[in-house]
Amino acid sequence: MTRKDALLRLHENLMQKRDDLREKLAEDLSSLGPSTSPGDICDEASEGSKKEIDSQLAALESRELTQIETAIKLIRLGRYGMCEDCETKIPVARLKALPYTPLCIECQRKRELLGTDFDDFDADWESVFELEGSNKDRDLSISDLDLK
């Protein structure tokens, strides 16, 4: 399989994962609303803990969604699969394992050792509901991939 074929399949997988995450986040956000069931203090505390955990999971899913959307944009720009630090091609095996990674393994290790990973992420809740253009990026063919 050529690199272009692999990237096309990764694009399809990213699109499916993005759509699944959008649905999941929409469900998660609707479940975080106020409680309407009356209960005692223990019930309220238990529900509060559950909502906190759900909120944390939704934040992680939102982070992954943002990374996936960034990868899809990079595919469109022809820059997908290039390490953003050293600008070398990221091996297809790494992209298959983590399709939205912006770094090769070596640069990822360097960032982790230096403590400059993506820990300063802010959740982008608007992207959960942003559907504009979602059908346009489905129409991608091998010839659309501009590999450097």
mmCIF file of N, CA, C and O in Angstrom, residues 93-138:
data_model
loop_
_atom_site.group_PDB
_atom_site.id
_atom_site.type_symbol
_atom_site.label_atom_id
_atom_site.label_comp_id
_atom_site.label_asym_id
_atom_site.label_seq_id
_atom_site.Cartn_x
_atom_site.Cartn_y
_atom_site.Cartn_z
ATOM 1 N N ALA A 93 3.094 3.861 10.172
ATOM 2 C CA ALA A 93 2.767 3.013 11.322
ATOM 3 C C ALA A 93 2.395 3.869 12.533
ATOM 4 O O ALA A 93 1.457 3.540 13.266
ATOM 5 N N ARG A 94 3.104 4.971 12.747
ATOM 6 C CA ARG A 94 2.768 5.866 13.868
ATOM 7 C C ARG A 94 1.426 6.553 13.616
ATOM 8 O O ARG A 94 0.615 6.695 14.526
ATOM 9 N N LEU A 95 1.186 6.960 12.386
ATOM 10 C CA LEU A 95 -0.083 7.610 12.063
ATOM 11 C C LEU A 95 -1.254 6.650 12.214
ATOM 12 O O LEU A 95 -2.339 7.055 12.620
ATOM 13 N N LYS A 96 -1.030 5.381 11.916
ATOM 14 C CA LYS A 96 -2.094 4.398 12.117
ATOM 15 C C LYS A 96 -2.392 4.220 13.596
ATOM 16 O O LYS A 96 -3.547 4.067 13.994
ATOM 17 N N ALA A 97 -1.352 4.254 14.416
ATOM 18 C CA ALA A 97 -1.539 4.089 15.855
ATOM 19 C C ALA A 97 -2.179 5.320 16.478
ATOM 20 O O ALA A 97 -3.031 5.208 17.369
ATOM 21 N N LEU A 98 -1.779 6.498 16.031
ATOM 22 C CA LEU A 98 -2.286 7.759 16.577
ATOM 23 C C LEU A 98 -2.468 8.723 15.401
ATOM 24 O O LEU A 98 -1.604 9.559 15.133
ATOM 25 N N PRO A 99 -3.592 8.611 14.682
ATOM 26 C CA PRO A 99 -3.744 9.331 13.417
ATOM 27 C C PRO A 99 -3.737 10.855 13.506
ATOM 28 O O PRO A 99 -3.550 11.520 12.506
ATOM 29 N N TYR A 100 -3.924 11.411 14.680
ATOM 30 C CA TYR A 100 -3.933 12.863 14.796
ATOM 31 C C TYR A 100 -2.656 13.406 15.433
ATOM 32 O O TYR A 100 -2.592 14.564 15.818
ATOM 33 N N THR A 101 -1.609 12.593 15.493
ATOM 34 C CA THR A 101 -0.369 13.067 16.088
ATOM 35 C C THR A 101 0.312 14.097 15.189
ATOM 36 O O THR A 101 0.401 13.894 13.978
ATOM 37 N N PRO A 102 0.780 15.196 15.760
ATOM 38 C CA PRO A 102 1.498 16.187 14.954
ATOM 39 C C PRO A 102 3.023 15.998 15.001
ATOM 40 O O PRO A 102 3.747 16.768 14.394
ATOM 41 N N LEU A 103 3.479 14.981 15.733
ATOM 42 C CA LEU A 103 4.915 14.818 15.970
ATOM 43 C C LEU A 103 5.397 13.411 15.657
ATOM 44 O O LEU A 103 4.679 12.436 15.883
ATOM 45 N N CYS A 104 6.648 13.324 15.197
ATOM 46 C CA CYS A 104 7.282 12.021 15.070
ATOM 47 C C CYS A 104 7.629 11.527 16.482
ATOM 48 O O CYS A 104 7.564 12.301 17.454
ATOM 49 N N ILE A 105 8.001 10.293 16.595
ATOM 50 C CA ILE A 105 8.274 9.711 17.914
ATOM 51 C C ILE A 105 9.413 10.447 18.616
ATOM 52 O O ILE A 105 9.328 10.746 19.813
ATOM 53 N N GLU A 106 10.468 10.747 17.882
ATOM 54 C CA GLU A 106 11.637 11.409 18.489
ATOM 55 C C GLU A 106 11.277 12.792 19.055
ATOM 56 O O GLU A 106 11.641 13.128 20.177
ATOM 57 N N CYS A 107 10.545 13.575 18.293
ATOM 58 C CA CYS A 107 10.152 14.909 18.774
ATOM 59 C C CYS A 107 9.158 14.809 19.925
ATOM 60 O O CYS A 107 9.190 15.627 20.849
ATOM 61 N N GLN A 108 8.280 13.809 19.899
ATOM 62 C CA GLN A 108 7.357 13.594 21.015
ATOM 63 C C GLN A 108 8.129 13.278 22.285
ATOM 64 O O GLN A 108 7.834 13.810 23.354
ATOM 65 N N ARG A 109 9.138 12.424 22.167
ATOM 66 C CA ARG A 109 9.968 12.092 23.336
ATOM 67 C C ARG A 109 10.666 13.326 23.880
ATOM 68 O O ARG A 109 10.723 13.526 25.099
ATOM 69 N N LYS A 110 11.185 14.146 22.988
ATOM 70 C CA LYS A 110 11.866 15.372 23.423
ATOM 71 C C LYS A 110 10.914 16.277 24.193
ATOM 72 O O LYS A 110 11.268 16.810 25.238
ATOM 73 N N ARG A 111 9.710 16.440 23.659
ATOM 74 C CA ARG A 111 8.726 17.294 24.345
ATOM 75 C C ARG A 111 8.365 16.737 25.720
ATOM 76 O O ARG A 111 8.203 17.490 26.674
ATOM 77 N N GLU A 112 8.199 15.416 25.789
ATOM 78 C CA GLU A 112 7.855 14.807 27.071
ATOM 79 C C GLU A 112 8.978 14.973 28.083
ATOM 80 O O GLU A 112 8.725 15.238 29.258
ATOM 81 N N LEU A 113 10.214 14.827 27.637
ATOM 82 C CA LEU A 113 11.361 14.997 28.539
ATOM 83 C C LEU A 113 11.477 16.438 29.018
ATOM 84 O O LEU A 113 11.836 16.692 30.166
ATOM 85 N N LEU A 114 11.172 17.380 28.130
ATOM 86 C CA LEU A 114 11.249 18.794 28.489
ATOM 87 C C LEU A 114 9.990 19.282 29.204
ATOM 88 O O LEU A 114 9.963 20.388 29.724
ATOM 89 N N GLY A 115 8.966 18.458 29.204
ATOM 90 C CA GLY A 115 7.714 18.848 29.858
ATOM 91 C C GLY A 115 6.934 19.874 29.075
ATOM 92 O O GLY A 115 6.175 20.649 29.644
ATOM 93 N N THR A 116 7.095 19.901 27.750
ATOM 94 C CA THR A 116 6.381 20.875 26.923
ATOM 95 C C THR A 116 5.331 20.198 26.063
ATOM 96 O O THR A 116 5.132 20.545 24.919
ATOM 97 N N ASP A 117 4.646 19.230 26.633
ATOM 98 C CA ASP A 117 3.590 18.541 25.901
ATOM 99 C C ASP A 117 2.356 19.433 25.842
ATOM 100 O O ASP A 117 2.390 20.588 26.224
ATOM 101 N N PHE A 118 1.229 18.918 25.431
ATOM 102 C CA PHE A 118 0.017 19.705 25.207
ATOM 103 C C PHE A 118 -0.838 19.832 26.463
ATOM 104 O O PHE A 118 -2.049 19.777 26.395
ATOM 105 N N ASP A 119 -0.259 20.050 27.603
ATOM 106 C CA ASP A 119 -1.017 20.111 28.853
ATOM 107 C C ASP A 119 -1.798 21.402 29.030
ATOM 108 O O ASP A 119 -2.670 21.485 29.883
ATOM 109 N N ASP A 120 -1.494 22.429 28.249
ATOM 110 C CA ASP A 120 -2.171 23.715 28.408
ATOM 111 C C ASP A 120 -3.396 23.819 27.506
ATOM 112 O O ASP A 120 -3.805 24.884 27.101
ATOM 113 N N PHE A 121 -4.038 22.699 27.243
ATOM 114 C CA PHE A 121 -5.184 22.640 26.348
ATOM 115 C C PHE A 121 -6.432 23.211 27.006
ATOM 116 O O PHE A 121 -6.711 22.947 28.158
ATOM 117 N N ASP A 122 -7.166 23.994 26.233
ATOM 118 C CA ASP A 122 -8.480 24.477 26.664
ATOM 119 C C ASP A 122 -9.530 23.809 25.771
ATOM 120 O O ASP A 122 -9.393 23.796 24.551
ATOM 121 N N ALA A 123 -10.560 23.274 26.391
ATOM 122 C CA ALA A 123 -11.600 22.575 25.636
ATOM 123 C C ALA A 123 -12.295 23.537 24.682
ATOM 124 O O ALA A 123 -12.583 24.675 25.033
ATOM 125 N N ASP A 124 -12.558 23.074 23.490
ATOM 126 C CA ASP A 124 -13.241 23.851 22.468
ATOM 127 C C ASP A 124 -14.632 23.269 22.267
ATOM 128 O O ASP A 124 -14.854 22.444 21.401
ATOM 129 N N TRP A 125 -15.578 23.705 23.078
ATOM 130 C CA TRP A 125 -16.913 23.128 23.059
ATOM 131 C C TRP A 125 -17.676 23.497 21.793
ATOM 132 O O TRP A 125 -18.578 22.778 21.386
ATOM 133 N N GLU A 126 -17.331 24.608 21.159
ATOM 134 C CA GLU A 126 -18.052 25.004 19.954
ATOM 135 C C GLU A 126 -17.877 23.981 18.841
ATOM 136 O O GLU A 126 -18.772 23.773 18.033
ATOM 137 N N SER A 127 -16.719 23.326 18.787
ATOM 138 C CA SER A 127 -16.471 22.371 17.710
ATOM 139 C C SER A 127 -17.364 21.145 17.821
ATOM 140 O O SER A 127 -17.539 20.423 16.847
ATOM 141 N N VAL A 128 -17.922 20.915 18.984
ATOM 142 C CA VAL A 128 -18.831 19.781 19.156
ATOM 143 C C VAL A 128 -20.055 19.959 18.277
ATOM 144 O O VAL A 128 -20.548 19.015 17.667
ATOM 145 N N PHE A 129 -20.534 21.169 18.185
ATOM 146 C CA PHE A 129 -21.762 21.435 17.450
ATOM 147 C C PHE A 129 -21.510 21.994 16.056
ATOM 148 O O PHE A 129 -22.443 22.234 15.308
ATOM 149 N N GLU A 130 -20.260 22.206 15.710
ATOM 150 C CA GLU A 130 -19.932 22.796 14.421
ATOM 151 C C GLU A 130 -20.023 21.730 13.340
ATOM 152 O O GLU A 130 -19.202 20.840 13.259
ATOM 153 N N LEU A 131 -21.041 21.812 12.529
ATOM 154 C CA LEU A 131 -21.226 20.829 11.478
ATOM 155 C C LEU A 131 -20.992 21.441 10.102
ATOM 156 O O LEU A 131 -21.001 20.753 9.105
ATOM 157 N N GLU A 132 -20.800 22.757 10.057
ATOM 158 C CA GLU A 132 -20.620 23.436 8.786
ATOM 159 C C GLU A 132 -19.396 22.906 8.059
ATOM 160 O O GLU A 132 -18.316 22.844 8.619
ATOM 161 N N GLY A 133 -19.579 22.499 6.863
ATOM 162 C CA GLY A 133 -18.468 22.008 6.069
ATOM 163 C C GLY A 133 -18.124 20.553 6.313
ATOM 164 O O GLY A 133 -17.189 20.042 5.726
ATOM 165 N N SER A 134 -18.864 19.876 7.170
ATOM 166 C CA SER A 134 -18.516 18.488 7.479
ATOM 167 C C SER A 134 -18.716 17.579 6.271
ATOM 168 O O SER A 134 -18.039 16.569 6.146
ATOM 169 N N ASN A 135 -19.612 17.928 5.376
ATOM 170 C CA ASN A 135 -19.801 17.107 4.185
ATOM 171 C C ASN A 135 -18.766 17.417 3.114
ATOM 172 O O ASN A 135 -18.426 16.564 2.319
ATOM 173 N N LYS A 136 -18.249 18.638 3.103
ATOM 174 C CA LYS A 136 -17.258 19.001 2.098
ATOM 175 C C LYS A 136 -15.980 18.195 2.262
ATOM 176 O O LYS A 136 -15.349 17.837 1.284
ATOM 177 N N ASP A 137 -15.576 17.917 3.486
ATOM 178 C CA ASP A 137 -14.309 17.226 3.683
ATOM 179 C C ASP A 137 -14.447 15.719 3.526
ATOM 180 O O ASP A 137 -13.482 14.995 3.653
ATOM 181 N N ARG A 138 -15.620 15.218 3.213
ATOM 182 C CA ARG A 138 -15.805 13.800 2.938
ATOM 183 C C ARG A 138 -15.343 13.456 1.524
ATOM 184 O O ARG A 138 -15.014 12.333 1.229
#
